[in-house]
Amino acid sequence: MRYYRFLSESGAKKPPQTITSAQIAAALDIDPTQVRKDFSAIGLLGIGRVGFEVCEVCRAIRVALGFDQRHEAVLIGTGHLGAALLAYSGFARYGLHIVAAFDMDQRLVGSKVAGCTVKSMRSLKPFIRKHGIRLALLTTPVEASQKLADRLVSVGVKAIWNFTPTRITVPPEVLVRDEHISLGLSVIAYHLTHEVDSPSS
Amino acid sequence: MRYYRFLSESGAKKPPQTITSAQIAAALDIDPTQVRKDFSAIGLLGIGRVGFEVCEVCRAIRVALGFDQRHEAVLIGTGHLGAALLAYSGFARYGLHIVAAFDMDQRLVGSKVAGCTVKSMRSLKPFIRKHGIRLALLTTPVEASQKLADRLVSVGVKAIWNFTPTRITVPPEVLVRDEHISLGLSVIAYHLTHEVDSPSS
DNA sequence: GATCAAACGTGAAAAAAATCTCATTAGGGG
DNA sequence: CCCCTAATGAGATTTTTTTCACGTTTGATC
Ligand SMILES: NC(=O)c1ccc[n+]([C@@H]2O[C@H](COP(=O)([O-])OP(=O)(O)OC[C@H]3O[C@@H](n4cnc5c(N)ncnc54)[C@H](O)[C@@H]3O)[C@@H](O)[C@H]2O)c1
Ligand SMILES: NC(=O)c1ccc[n+]([C@@H]2O[C@H](COP(=O)([O-])OP(=O)(O)OC[C@H]3O[C@@H](n4cnc5c(N)ncnc54)[C@H](O)[C@@H]3O)[C@@H](O)[C@H]2O)c1
């Protein structure tokens, strides 16, 4: 949820230690009731007149979403996007740790990308087995996605974070999260083309 | 919309030229009625017994979403993520063309990233003015986001594609599209932590 | 050409989500 | 110590989204 980001960064600045649902709602421009509903859904109760305790809420969200646990992941396809993700340090705050990177390209194997040595695809299976990896990030060309997904699933991966613009099919117990950049692009393209028509509202 | 991606790639393989709403619905696992509703919303009418003409639908979506027009954009922050985006060739299919890249780092200025020469931040304003740029991609550190956004807006940018994990505030006529990677991460973390609890359903 | 079935469009119904209202509770001020 | 304001939690209400159901159209079949 977006609550977590807002609270953890606003809490870091000045510690009022307590925040009201109306404040959160105003900052994220949503309805205050919505905030309270969501919070109570994960068993959070505010206290009248003061609101919610920031730390408490953060912790509850961390627990509810699983950010408090360590999730180890592998990255397949150490290309441009893969390198960017490897270099990104913001994942740790959500409990995600990319512990290995793999690539088919033999020229890349052995090289260091963002402090992570790229491994050969041959070592993928034993690595996942050995470390009990349950999450994989897919940043390969689209052609390879489905094949790699099948391979990952067969080795026991339980979730795939798919940055490839293709829909991949997996058994129902495996989660695929598609990071579709084109969806955002749609919104932008629409705005840019129709912006002149309706400047107001 | 996700329709476009599916149709354009499925249409490329084998040209049945015509597709039924049920087929689309099955592939994207949504309700067939939803497909028809969405299509009719952009003035698309299928014909009984045959369904929809693939090319026709693609074209209508392109027009409706503005993919048929050329959108020129600048990229601010030629770091890891910025380089990946510059290298990505998939934007052209949606009408997006990144025509220039900017960075504060003087060591980067002048160098070529993915065939695009990195420009100095000083030249940002004149460039946008001169070329009438209306879209900017933000891939800078979070600290700089708001300031850059203000600057971009003041020069006439109408939409900002924000890859930064911060909420930025802009005048209402300007569109900000946040590409929040952490949202996807939430879903994954949740699945991984609760997967063992409910293996079925 | 008459019939049949597949797929469409549309309006109603159901479900889900967002919003509003209000009684309740807890601090702050007199 | 009592009242008053501010903020909560929960139920009611409204709005939006999704789904269902049915009449109509259109190509295929006989
Ligand atoms: N770069 C972006 O900004 C961006 C944006 C959106 C989507 N994407 C998608 O992300 C994917 C990767 O993009 P990229 O720019 O990093 O491409 P890239 O070509 O830079 O990287 C792809 C990497 O995958 C490796 N690879 C190819 N086949 C493989 C296989 N079978 N097994 C293992 N590794 C393999 C290649 O050696 C290469 O290193 C693409 O599908 C692209 O559509 C990228
Ligand atoms: N790398 C990822 O996969 C990833 C994922 C999600 C979000 N993000 C976000 O994207 C942003 C960039 O990530 P990155 O990995 O590319 O970082 P990076 O440090 O590699 O790149 C940032 C670039 O911005 C430039 N820059 C800094 N301040 C600037 C300014 N005021 N004006 C112009 N340029 C400036 C820097 O010189 C640098 O080249 C960060 O906010 C990060 O949180 C990155």
XYZ file of C-alpha atoms (C1' of nucleotides) and ligand atoms in Angstrom:
550
model
C 0.000 0.000 0.000
C 0.928 3.568 -0.474
C 0.278 4.266 3.192
C 3.533 2.705 4.169
C 5.685 4.866 1.974
C 3.996 8.032 3.081
C 4.130 7.201 6.767
C 7.658 5.939 6.833
C 8.994 8.979 5.071
C 6.864 11.523 6.904
C 7.649 9.845 10.189
C 11.334 10.052 9.500
C 11.321 13.814 9.147
C 9.548 15.020 12.225
C 8.279 12.575 14.789
C 4.823 13.711 15.819
C 4.441 10.045 16.719
C 0.766 10.393 16.100
C -1.212 11.190 13.001
C -4.865 11.584 12.233
C -6.685 9.784 9.489
C -7.694 13.136 8.056
C -4.046 14.148 7.715
C -3.174 10.945 5.917
C -6.218 11.304 3.714
C -5.320 14.874 2.821
C -1.757 13.958 1.938
C -2.782 11.065 -0.273
C -5.956 12.778 -1.301
C -8.385 10.053 -0.490
C -11.295 9.848 1.912
C -10.503 9.818 5.637
C -13.001 7.043 6.154
C -11.128 4.946 3.656
C -7.996 5.243 5.722
C -9.760 4.129 8.867
C -11.443 1.265 7.020
C -8.153 0.039 5.662
C -6.446 0.316 8.987
C -9.143 -1.520 10.844
C -8.963 -4.228 8.188
C -5.493 -5.131 9.392
C -6.538 -4.868 13.008
C -5.402 -1.334 13.667
C -7.442 0.761 16.018
C -6.852 4.459 16.477
C -7.779 6.259 19.604
C -10.268 9.063 19.669
C -9.049 12.632 19.569
C -5.392 11.753 18.845
C -5.511 9.455 15.852
C -3.023 6.741 15.062
C 0.474 6.141 16.303
C 2.785 6.366 13.337
C 5.283 3.731 14.399
C 2.522 1.364 15.338
C 0.856 1.707 11.967
C 4.125 1.260 10.102
C 4.893 -1.866 12.005
C 1.420 -3.277 11.448
C 1.652 -2.638 7.714
C 5.090 -4.204 7.580
C 3.756 -7.295 9.269
C 0.548 -7.436 7.247
C 2.350 -7.115 3.925
C 5.308 -9.221 4.885
C 7.939 -6.496 4.707
C 9.269 -7.577 8.068
C 10.433 -10.854 6.646
C 13.457 -11.384 4.514
C 12.606 -12.354 0.959
C 15.472 -13.602 -1.137
C 15.182 -13.388 -4.874
C 17.120 -14.078 -8.025
C 17.190 -11.890 -11.116
C 17.157 -13.394 -14.592
C 18.441 -11.250 -17.454
C 21.143 -8.848 -16.430
C 20.517 -6.377 -19.227
C 19.774 -2.686 -18.938
C 16.726 -3.066 -16.788
C 18.199 -5.890 -14.771
C 21.254 -3.805 -13.982
C 19.085 -0.917 -12.867
C 17.134 -3.140 -10.530
C 20.315 -4.642 -9.123
C 21.653 -1.184 -8.474
C 18.479 -0.094 -6.766
C 18.931 -0.023 -3.031
C 15.320 0.739 -2.163
C 14.201 -2.862 -2.104
C 15.770 -3.696 1.211
C 13.310 -1.481 3.012
C 10.573 -3.860 1.854
C 12.449 -6.960 2.851
C 13.520 -7.844 -0.666
C 17.084 -8.941 -1.277
C 18.328 -9.904 -4.709
C 20.938 -12.478 -3.850
C 21.995 -13.532 -7.326
C 21.818 -12.481 -10.958
C 21.795 -14.795 -13.958
C 22.215 -14.309 -17.661
C 22.495 -16.374 -20.794
C 25.139 -14.155 -22.311
C 28.498 -15.788 -21.637
C 30.253 -12.443 -21.913
C 28.316 -11.187 -18.944
C 28.769 -14.282 -16.823
C 31.445 -13.690 -14.262
C 31.316 -9.921 -14.502
C 30.135 -7.808 -11.643
C 26.950 -5.774 -12.013
C 26.213 -3.460 -9.130
C 28.308 -5.564 -6.813
C 26.660 -8.784 -7.833
C 28.504 -11.397 -9.841
C 26.491 -12.594 -12.809
C 26.041 -16.338 -12.797
C 25.594 -18.780 -15.626
C 22.120 -20.076 -16.395
C 23.402 -23.560 -15.764
C 23.831 -22.780 -12.107
C 20.289 -21.408 -11.801
C 18.588 -24.609 -10.801
C 21.067 -25.741 -8.163
C 21.225 -22.231 -6.733
C 17.477 -21.925 -6.310
C 17.299 -25.405 -4.819
C 20.167 -24.790 -2.458
C 18.984 -21.453 -1.128
C 15.279 -22.206 -1.264
C 14.596 -19.165 -3.417
C 10.906 -18.506 -3.864
C 10.933 -15.301 -5.898
C 12.438 -14.473 -9.278
C 12.616 -11.197 -11.182
C 12.312 -11.578 -14.927
C 14.035 -8.934 -17.036
C 14.791 -10.877 -20.172
C 13.562 -10.323 -23.721
C 9.949 -11.295 -24.235
C 10.769 -14.380 -26.281
C 12.413 -16.103 -23.339
C 9.823 -15.235 -20.707
C 7.464 -18.186 -20.887
C 10.224 -20.754 -21.129
C 12.071 -19.258 -18.211
C 8.872 -19.026 -16.199
C 8.207 -22.721 -16.708
C 11.750 -23.482 -15.697
C 11.527 -21.344 -12.590
C 8.244 -22.878 -11.517
C 9.578 -26.374 -11.991
C 12.425 -25.611 -9.624
C 10.073 -24.404 -6.939
C 9.798 -20.650 -7.402
C 6.541 -19.401 -5.905
C 6.356 -15.893 -7.311
C 7.608 -14.191 -10.456
C 8.019 -10.475 -10.814
C 7.631 -10.079 -14.525
C 9.055 -6.922 -16.097
C 8.585 -8.381 -19.536
C 5.676 -7.060 -21.580
C 4.153 -10.489 -22.060
C 1.548 -12.422 -20.199
C 3.014 -15.642 -18.914
C 0.983 -18.587 -17.755
C 1.847 -20.499 -14.621
C 0.147 -22.910 -12.230
C -2.452 -21.198 -10.042
C -0.411 -21.456 -6.867
C 2.350 -19.366 -8.385
C 1.937 -15.607 -8.358
C 2.926 -13.548 -11.369
C 3.117 -9.847 -10.906
C 3.337 -8.002 -14.187
C 5.018 -4.649 -14.143
C 3.386 -3.196 -17.177
C 4.962 0.053 -18.125
C 2.641 0.423 -21.081
C -0.358 0.913 -18.845
C 1.110 4.079 -17.435
C 2.023 5.128 -20.919
C -1.621 4.804 -21.945
C -2.675 7.243 -19.286
C -0.036 9.714 -20.347
C -0.696 9.417 -24.056
C -4.392 9.874 -23.409
C -3.801 12.973 -21.342
C -1.459 14.498 -23.876
C -3.794 13.991 -26.792
C -6.982 15.063 -25.050
C -5.561 17.691 -22.763
C -6.331 20.470 -25.165
C -9.963 19.405 -25.437
C -10.796 19.654 -21.761
C -8.450 21.938 -19.871
C -10.846 22.156 -16.948
C -12.116 19.380 -14.695
C -5.229 -0.727 -21.880
C -4.002 -4.251 -21.885
C -6.202 -5.069 -24.867
C -3.821 -3.349 -27.207
C -0.791 -5.359 -26.241
C -2.614 -8.614 -26.478
C -4.215 -7.839 -29.813
C -1.173 -6.375 -31.471
C 1.004 -9.321 -30.541
C -1.578 -11.996 -31.216
C -2.480 -10.352 -34.480
C 1.139 -10.296 -35.545
C 1.538 -14.042 -35.257
C -1.343 -15.398 -37.230
C -3.780 -13.092 -38.937
C -7.267 -14.428 -38.262
C -8.226 -10.799 -38.850
C -11.203 -11.324 -36.629
C -11.531 -12.189 -32.984
C -14.422 -12.766 -30.646
C -14.924 -11.030 -27.357
C -14.983 -14.430 -25.658
C -11.521 -15.218 -27.002
C -10.117 -11.947 -25.773
C -11.806 -12.432 -22.446
C -10.398 -15.931 -22.091
C -6.879 -14.817 -22.905
C -6.960 -11.946 -20.457
C -9.228 -13.815 -18.101
C -11.909 -11.226 -17.696
C -15.588 -11.230 -18.516
C -16.570 -11.213 -22.202
C -19.182 -8.578 -21.457
C -16.492 -6.333 -20.091
C -14.651 -6.493 -23.359
C -17.725 -5.553 -25.341
C -18.525 -2.760 -22.919
C -15.057 -1.318 -23.172
C -15.025 -1.563 -26.928
C -18.367 0.089 -27.336
C -17.165 2.859 -25.046
C -14.656 3.916 -27.689
C -17.215 3.557 -30.422
C -16.293 0.077 -31.550
C -19.058 -2.176 -32.718
C -18.522 -5.825 -33.459
C -20.689 -7.755 -35.816
C -22.753 -10.729 -34.790
C -21.356 -14.196 -35.298
C -17.869 -13.065 -36.343
C -16.758 -10.736 -33.598
C -14.326 -7.870 -33.975
C -11.828 -7.121 -36.666
C -8.409 -7.164 -35.068
C -6.823 -4.409 -37.124
C -9.855 -2.239 -36.697
C -9.784 -2.615 -32.932
C -6.063 -1.948 -32.752
C -6.427 1.180 -34.781
C -9.350 2.403 -32.702
C -7.412 1.840 -29.494
C -4.393 3.587 -30.917
C -6.528 6.562 -31.797
C -8.471 6.569 -28.542
C -5.346 6.392 -26.422
C -3.258 8.636 -28.602
C -0.698 6.060 -29.659
C -1.098 7.147 -33.241
C 0.390 10.510 -32.478
C 4.044 11.253 -31.945
C 4.822 12.237 -28.386
C 8.236 13.673 -27.791
C 9.694 13.493 -24.324
C 12.794 14.338 -22.377
C 14.384 12.207 -19.691
C 15.831 13.743 -16.567
C 18.366 11.732 -14.608
C 20.478 9.474 -16.787
C 21.329 7.008 -14.038
C 20.759 3.281 -14.011
C 17.061 3.454 -14.546
C 17.285 6.344 -16.970
C 19.779 4.420 -19.095
C 17.506 1.387 -19.137
C 14.587 3.464 -20.304
C 16.682 5.132 -22.972
C 17.793 1.739 -24.210
C 14.265 0.447 -24.328
C 12.970 0.334 -27.859
C 9.422 -0.652 -27.000
C 8.174 2.887 -26.481
C 8.018 3.748 -30.156
C 5.117 1.374 -30.669
C 3.094 3.596 -28.356
C 4.146 6.787 -30.067
C 6.640 7.805 -27.400
C 10.014 9.108 -28.443
C 12.606 10.201 -25.942
C 14.387 12.911 -27.856
C 16.834 14.076 -25.218
C 18.395 13.065 -21.911
C 19.572 15.417 -19.198
C 21.670 14.996 -16.087
C 23.200 17.130 -13.401
C 26.372 15.102 -13.266
C 28.950 16.925 -15.373
C 30.834 13.694 -15.959
C 27.839 12.270 -17.750
C 27.120 15.372 -19.802
C 28.362 14.890 -23.311
C 28.591 11.139 -23.075
C 26.367 8.915 -25.131
C 23.830 6.702 -23.394
C 22.004 4.297 -25.661
C 22.710 6.492 -28.645
C 21.516 9.629 -26.941
C 23.893 12.364 -25.960
C 23.388 13.480 -22.370
C 22.736 17.191 -22.125
C 23.462 19.637 -19.370
C 20.658 20.744 -17.082
C 21.304 24.296 -18.192
C 20.069 23.472 -21.645
C 16.883 21.898 -20.340
C 14.721 24.971 -20.418
C 15.676 26.207 -23.889
C 15.383 22.711 -25.274
C 11.868 22.181 -23.962
C 10.819 25.602 -25.160
C 12.337 25.154 -28.569
C 10.900 21.722 -29.277
C 7.614 22.249 -27.469
C 8.172 19.211 -25.277
C 5.128 18.349 -23.204
C 6.254 15.166 -21.448
C 9.168 14.475 -19.132
C 10.386 11.239 -17.581
C 11.770 11.666 -14.088
C 14.412 9.159 -13.014
C 16.391 11.183 -10.546
C 16.942 10.624 -6.835
C 13.885 11.366 -4.717
C 15.356 14.545 -3.239
C 15.411 16.308 -6.572
C 11.957 15.233 -7.761
C 9.782 18.043 -6.501
C 12.180 20.782 -7.492
C 12.584 19.368 -10.958
C 8.859 18.909 -11.296
C 8.281 22.574 -10.481
C 10.910 23.524 -12.978
C 9.456 21.337 -15.687
C 5.959 22.650 -15.126
C 7.148 26.225 -15.255
C 8.657 25.600 -18.673
C 5.424 24.218 -20.019
C 5.605 20.458 -19.533
C 2.113 19.010 -19.409
C 2.790 15.516 -18.112
C 5.433 13.931 -15.904
C 6.164 10.246 -15.825
C 7.532 9.867 -12.358
C 9.681 6.818 -11.626
C 10.714 8.305 -8.337
C 9.141 6.833 -5.212
C 7.795 10.184 -4.053
C 4.535 11.947 -4.495
C 5.056 15.223 -6.277
C 2.553 18.034 -6.352
C 1.781 19.948 -9.508
C -0.943 22.227 -10.822
C -4.142 20.334 -11.633
C -3.776 20.660 -15.376
C -0.509 18.757 -15.296
C -0.664 14.975 -15.166
C 1.699 13.032 -12.985
C 1.862 9.323 -13.534
C 3.672 7.552 -10.729
C 5.341 4.290 -11.583
C 5.347 2.797 -8.150
C 7.367 -0.319 -8.071
C 6.683 -0.797 -4.386
C 3.023 -1.504 -5.015
C 3.899 -4.598 -6.983
C 6.326 -5.532 -4.295
C 3.543 -5.412 -1.731
C 1.534 -7.946 -3.660
C 4.515 -10.238 -3.946
C 5.587 -9.936 -0.346
C 2.041 -10.601 0.750
C 1.799 -13.686 -1.393
C 5.121 -15.048 -0.234
C 4.340 -14.651 3.428
C 0.778 -15.907 3.294
C 1.140 -18.467 0.568
C 1.656 -21.281 3.019
C -1.528 -20.378 4.863
C -3.903 -20.723 1.939
C -2.522 -22.951 -0.767
C -5.970 -23.433 -2.294
C -8.351 -20.877 -3.777
C -34.198 -19.629 -48.890
C -35.379 -21.122 -44.202
C -33.272 -22.482 -39.993
C -29.747 -22.613 -36.527
C -26.279 -21.216 -33.612
C -22.754 -18.106 -32.311
C -21.667 -13.697 -31.022
C -23.173 -8.950 -30.320
C -25.498 -4.810 -27.714
C -27.962 -3.305 -24.008
C -30.358 -2.799 -19.896
C -31.165 -4.937 -15.366
C -29.229 -7.090 -11.287
C -25.635 -8.118 -8.161
C -21.366 -7.133 -6.010
C -17.926 -4.235 -4.539
C -16.074 0.062 -3.381
C -16.325 4.550 -1.883
C -18.708 7.971 0.790
C -21.700 9.873 4.292
C -23.797 10.045 8.930
C -23.725 9.604 13.558
C -23.179 7.804 18.227
C -19.049 7.205 21.068
C -14.743 8.183 23.168
C -10.845 10.706 24.703
C -8.076 14.729 25.448
C -8.073 19.980 26.449
C -9.851 24.209 28.633
C -12.360 26.596 31.778
C -14.692 18.334 37.727
C -17.562 19.099 33.778
C -18.249 20.356 29.254
C -16.702 20.875 24.483
C -14.237 19.808 20.486
C -11.882 16.587 17.582
C -11.305 12.263 15.960
C -12.666 7.365 15.845
C -15.588 2.979 14.473
C -19.323 1.166 12.570
C -23.631 1.049 10.190
C -26.312 3.090 6.340
C -26.189 5.007 1.794
C -24.631 6.050 -2.555
C -21.832 5.344 -6.449
C -19.162 2.597 -9.382
C -17.869 -1.705 -11.264
C -18.773 -6.265 -12.562
C -21.760 -9.785 -13.947
C -25.995 -11.815 -15.696
C -29.817 -12.351 -18.880
C -32.111 -11.690 -22.952
C -33.490 -9.848 -27.567
C -31.140 -9.086 -32.026
C -28.047 -9.673 -35.770
C -25.348 -12.310 -38.980
C -22.904 -15.820 -41.168
C -23.131 -20.930 -41.837
C -25.734 -25.195 -42.921
C -29.063 -27.887 -45.060
N 14.662 -1.158 -20.386
C 13.479 -0.725 -19.965
O 13.341 0.399 -19.529
C 12.310 -1.592 -20.047
C 11.079 -1.044 -19.782
C 9.959 -1.854 -19.834
C 10.111 -3.173 -20.150
N 11.309 -3.669 -20.405
C 11.445 -5.081 -20.724
O 12.421 -5.668 -19.934
C 13.080 -6.676 -20.663
C 14.553 -6.440 -20.634
O 14.857 -5.160 -21.137
P 16.344 -4.686 -21.233
O 16.316 -3.298 -21.760
O 17.029 -4.925 -19.948
O 16.905 -5.656 -22.352
P 18.408 -6.104 -22.514
O 18.540 -6.679 -23.890
O 19.292 -5.003 -22.138
O 18.613 -7.246 -21.458
C 18.173 -8.555 -21.656
C 19.165 -9.500 -21.010
O 18.597 -10.809 -20.951
C 19.572 -11.749 -21.320
N 18.885 -12.920 -21.835
C 18.318 -13.083 -23.038
N 17.765 -14.288 -23.148
C 17.997 -14.924 -21.999
C 17.678 -16.213 -21.522
N 16.988 -17.092 -22.254
N 18.071 -16.542 -20.276
C 18.754 -15.648 -19.532
N 19.075 -14.423 -19.924
C 18.712 -14.068 -21.154
C 20.398 -11.057 -22.343
O 21.696 -11.654 -22.386
C 20.448 -9.631 -21.805
O 21.520 -9.434 -20.950
C 12.505 -6.652 -22.047
O 11.542 -7.656 -22.165
C 11.862 -5.315 -22.127
O 10.745 -5.354 -22.979
C 12.425 -2.899 -20.358
N 16.952 1.480 -10.427
C 15.735 0.959 -10.276
O 15.478 -0.168 -10.639
C 14.676 1.761 -9.657
C 13.492 1.152 -9.338
C 12.480 1.906 -8.763
C 12.678 3.218 -8.536
N 13.825 3.806 -8.851
C 13.994 5.224 -8.607
O 14.488 5.855 -9.759
C 15.330 6.903 -9.396
C 16.647 6.764 -10.078
O 17.207 5.518 -9.800
P 18.613 5.127 -10.391
O 18.917 3.763 -9.955
O 18.627 5.402 -11.850
O 19.568 6.150 -9.651
P 20.955 6.698 -10.153
O 21.643 7.297 -9.006
O 21.645 5.640 -10.930
O 20.585 7.832 -11.187
C 20.207 9.110 -10.800
C 20.749 10.088 -11.812
O 20.131 11.360 -11.598
C 21.107 12.371 -11.689
N 20.665 13.511 -10.902
C 20.691 13.665 -9.571
N 20.182 14.852 -9.209
C 19.818 15.473 -10.331
C 19.242 16.737 -10.597
N 18.915 17.578 -9.620
N 19.004 17.056 -11.871
C 19.335 16.205 -12.856
N 19.884 14.998 -12.661
C 20.129 14.648 -11.409
C 22.358 11.760 -11.169
O 23.477 12.420 -11.700
C 22.230 10.308 -11.678
O 22.825 10.170 -12.920
C 15.446 6.869 -7.889
O 14.573 7.800 -7.352
C 14.984 5.501 -7.541
O 14.374 5.470 -6.293
C 14.842 3.086 -9.405
